[in-house]
């Protein structure tokens, strides 16, 4: 249905976007395995043919739920890492940003960690490769700071990265938008913890 806003008709969201939004909501509410293709297409207001045209399968939708957030985070990390700024600022900006973008997409994060085991080995491998690429770029910032003497080398870079992302990956289990901390406050606290761990 076309909405009307200020006298101007507002175009409905593209079909693929509507399918992804419906799948995300349903997967978050009732679980991937308990959500049928029929429920997704009904919620999106499209046909099964449309779903299979854009995604091929329910599993493809699950993969895309996580992949779209990872693509966004990778683009943003690449921008932070390539900025003309001291390595400490670039790392802090990247560390805070991954927290904010994860909180902004909490349903996607929760679905992924709850349902990744439903992906086929091949799709699971693809997702893990993308995550690894992100973590390696993030680790490269830590290593750059360690090589230049800005960061302590007492703790291996791999462990530092695992420490930060362990916190990020658990956000969906406890963060609530109506809680005492805003997403930016959580991001600042976690980024500061990371930098304190790296202080010489």
PDB file of N, CA, C and O in Angstrom, residues 142 146 152-161 163 197-198:
ATOM      1  N   UNK A 142      45.555  -2.173  16.315  1.00  0.00           N
ATOM      2  CA  UNK A 142      46.218  -2.465  17.594  1.00  0.00           C
ATOM      3  C   UNK A 142      47.711  -2.699  17.345  1.00  0.00           C
ATOM      4  O   UNK A 142      48.569  -2.146  18.045  1.00  0.00           O
ATOM      5  N   UNK A 146      51.057  -0.766  18.685  1.00  0.00           N
ATOM      6  CA  UNK A 146      52.083  -1.484  19.453  1.00  0.00           C
ATOM      7  C   UNK A 146      53.458  -1.315  18.817  1.00  0.00           C
ATOM      8  O   UNK A 146      54.453  -1.110  19.515  1.00  0.00           O
ATOM      9  N   UNK A 152      50.886  -0.627  24.649  1.00  0.00           N
ATOM     10  CA  UNK A 152      51.694  -1.651  25.315  1.00  0.00           C
ATOM     11  C   UNK A 152      51.695  -2.939  24.493  1.00  0.00           C
ATOM     12  O   UNK A 152      50.698  -3.281  23.847  1.00  0.00           O
ATOM     13  N   UNK A 153      52.813  -3.630  24.547  1.00  0.00           N
ATOM     14  CA  UNK A 153      52.903  -4.938  23.879  1.00  0.00           C
ATOM     15  C   UNK A 153      52.782  -6.086  24.895  1.00  0.00           C
ATOM     16  O   UNK A 153      52.996  -7.243  24.563  1.00  0.00           O
ATOM     17  N   UNK A 154      52.442  -5.741  26.136  1.00  0.00           N
ATOM     18  CA  UNK A 154      52.370  -6.750  27.201  1.00  0.00           C
ATOM     19  C   UNK A 154      51.318  -7.821  26.911  1.00  0.00           C
ATOM     20  O   UNK A 154      51.482  -8.989  27.266  1.00  0.00           O
ATOM     21  N   UNK A 155      50.224  -7.415  26.254  1.00  0.00           N
ATOM     22  CA  UNK A 155      49.158  -8.357  25.904  1.00  0.00           C
ATOM     23  C   UNK A 155      49.132  -8.517  24.384  1.00  0.00           C
ATOM     24  O   UNK A 155      49.135  -7.510  23.664  1.00  0.00           O
ATOM     25  N   UNK A 156      49.111  -9.743  23.881  1.00  0.00           N
ATOM     26  CA  UNK A 156      49.076  -9.945  22.422  1.00  0.00           C
ATOM     27  C   UNK A 156      47.856  -9.276  21.787  1.00  0.00           C
ATOM     28  O   UNK A 156      46.772  -9.232  22.392  1.00  0.00           O
ATOM     29  N   UNK A 157      48.030  -8.755  20.573  1.00  0.00           N
ATOM     30  CA  UNK A 157      46.954  -8.051  19.869  1.00  0.00           C
ATOM     31  C   UNK A 157      45.716  -8.938  19.704  1.00  0.00           C
ATOM     32  O   UNK A 157      44.582  -8.463  19.834  1.00  0.00           O
ATOM     33  N   UNK A 158      45.929 -10.229  19.415  1.00  0.00           N
ATOM     34  CA  UNK A 158      44.793 -11.150  19.243  1.00  0.00           C
ATOM     35  C   UNK A 158      43.913 -11.179  20.483  1.00  0.00           C
ATOM     36  O   UNK A 158      42.680 -11.178  20.388  1.00  0.00           O
ATOM     37  N   UNK A 159      44.531 -11.209  21.643  1.00  0.00           N
ATOM     38  CA  UNK A 159      43.795 -11.287  22.891  1.00  0.00           C
ATOM     39  C   UNK A 159      43.039  -9.986  23.164  1.00  0.00           C
ATOM     40  O   UNK A 159      41.902 -10.005  23.646  1.00  0.00           O
ATOM     41  N   UNK A 160      43.660  -8.878  22.837  1.00  0.00           N
ATOM     42  CA  UNK A 160      43.017  -7.567  22.996  1.00  0.00           C
ATOM     43  C   UNK A 160      41.763  -7.500  22.136  1.00  0.00           C
ATOM     44  O   UNK A 160      40.694  -7.040  22.567  1.00  0.00           O
ATOM     45  N   UNK A 161      41.872  -7.961  20.894  1.00  0.00           N
ATOM     46  CA  UNK A 161      40.731  -7.927  19.971  1.00  0.00           C
ATOM     47  C   UNK A 161      39.618  -8.855  20.467  1.00  0.00           C
ATOM     48  O   UNK A 161      38.441  -8.488  20.469  1.00  0.00           O
ATOM     49  N   UNK A 163      39.033  -9.710  23.495  1.00  0.00           N
ATOM     50  CA  UNK A 163      38.495  -9.071  24.704  1.00  0.00           C
ATOM     51  C   UNK A 163      37.396  -8.070  24.326  1.00  0.00           C
ATOM     52  O   UNK A 163      36.308  -8.070  24.903  1.00  0.00           O
ATOM     53  N   UNK A 197      43.408  -0.933  28.534  1.00  0.00           N
ATOM     54  CA  UNK A 197      44.116  -2.228  28.479  1.00  0.00           C
ATOM     55  C   UNK A 197      45.388  -2.126  27.636  1.00  0.00           C
ATOM     56  O   UNK A 197      46.298  -2.945  27.790  1.00  0.00           O
ATOM     57  N   UNK A 198      45.429  -1.133  26.757  1.00  0.00           N
ATOM     58  CA  UNK A 198      46.575  -0.986  25.862  1.00  0.00           C
ATOM     59  C   UNK A 198      47.577   0.070  26.310  1.00  0.00           C
ATOM     60  O   UNK A 198      48.625   0.242  25.703  1.00  0.00           O
TER      61      UNK A 198
END
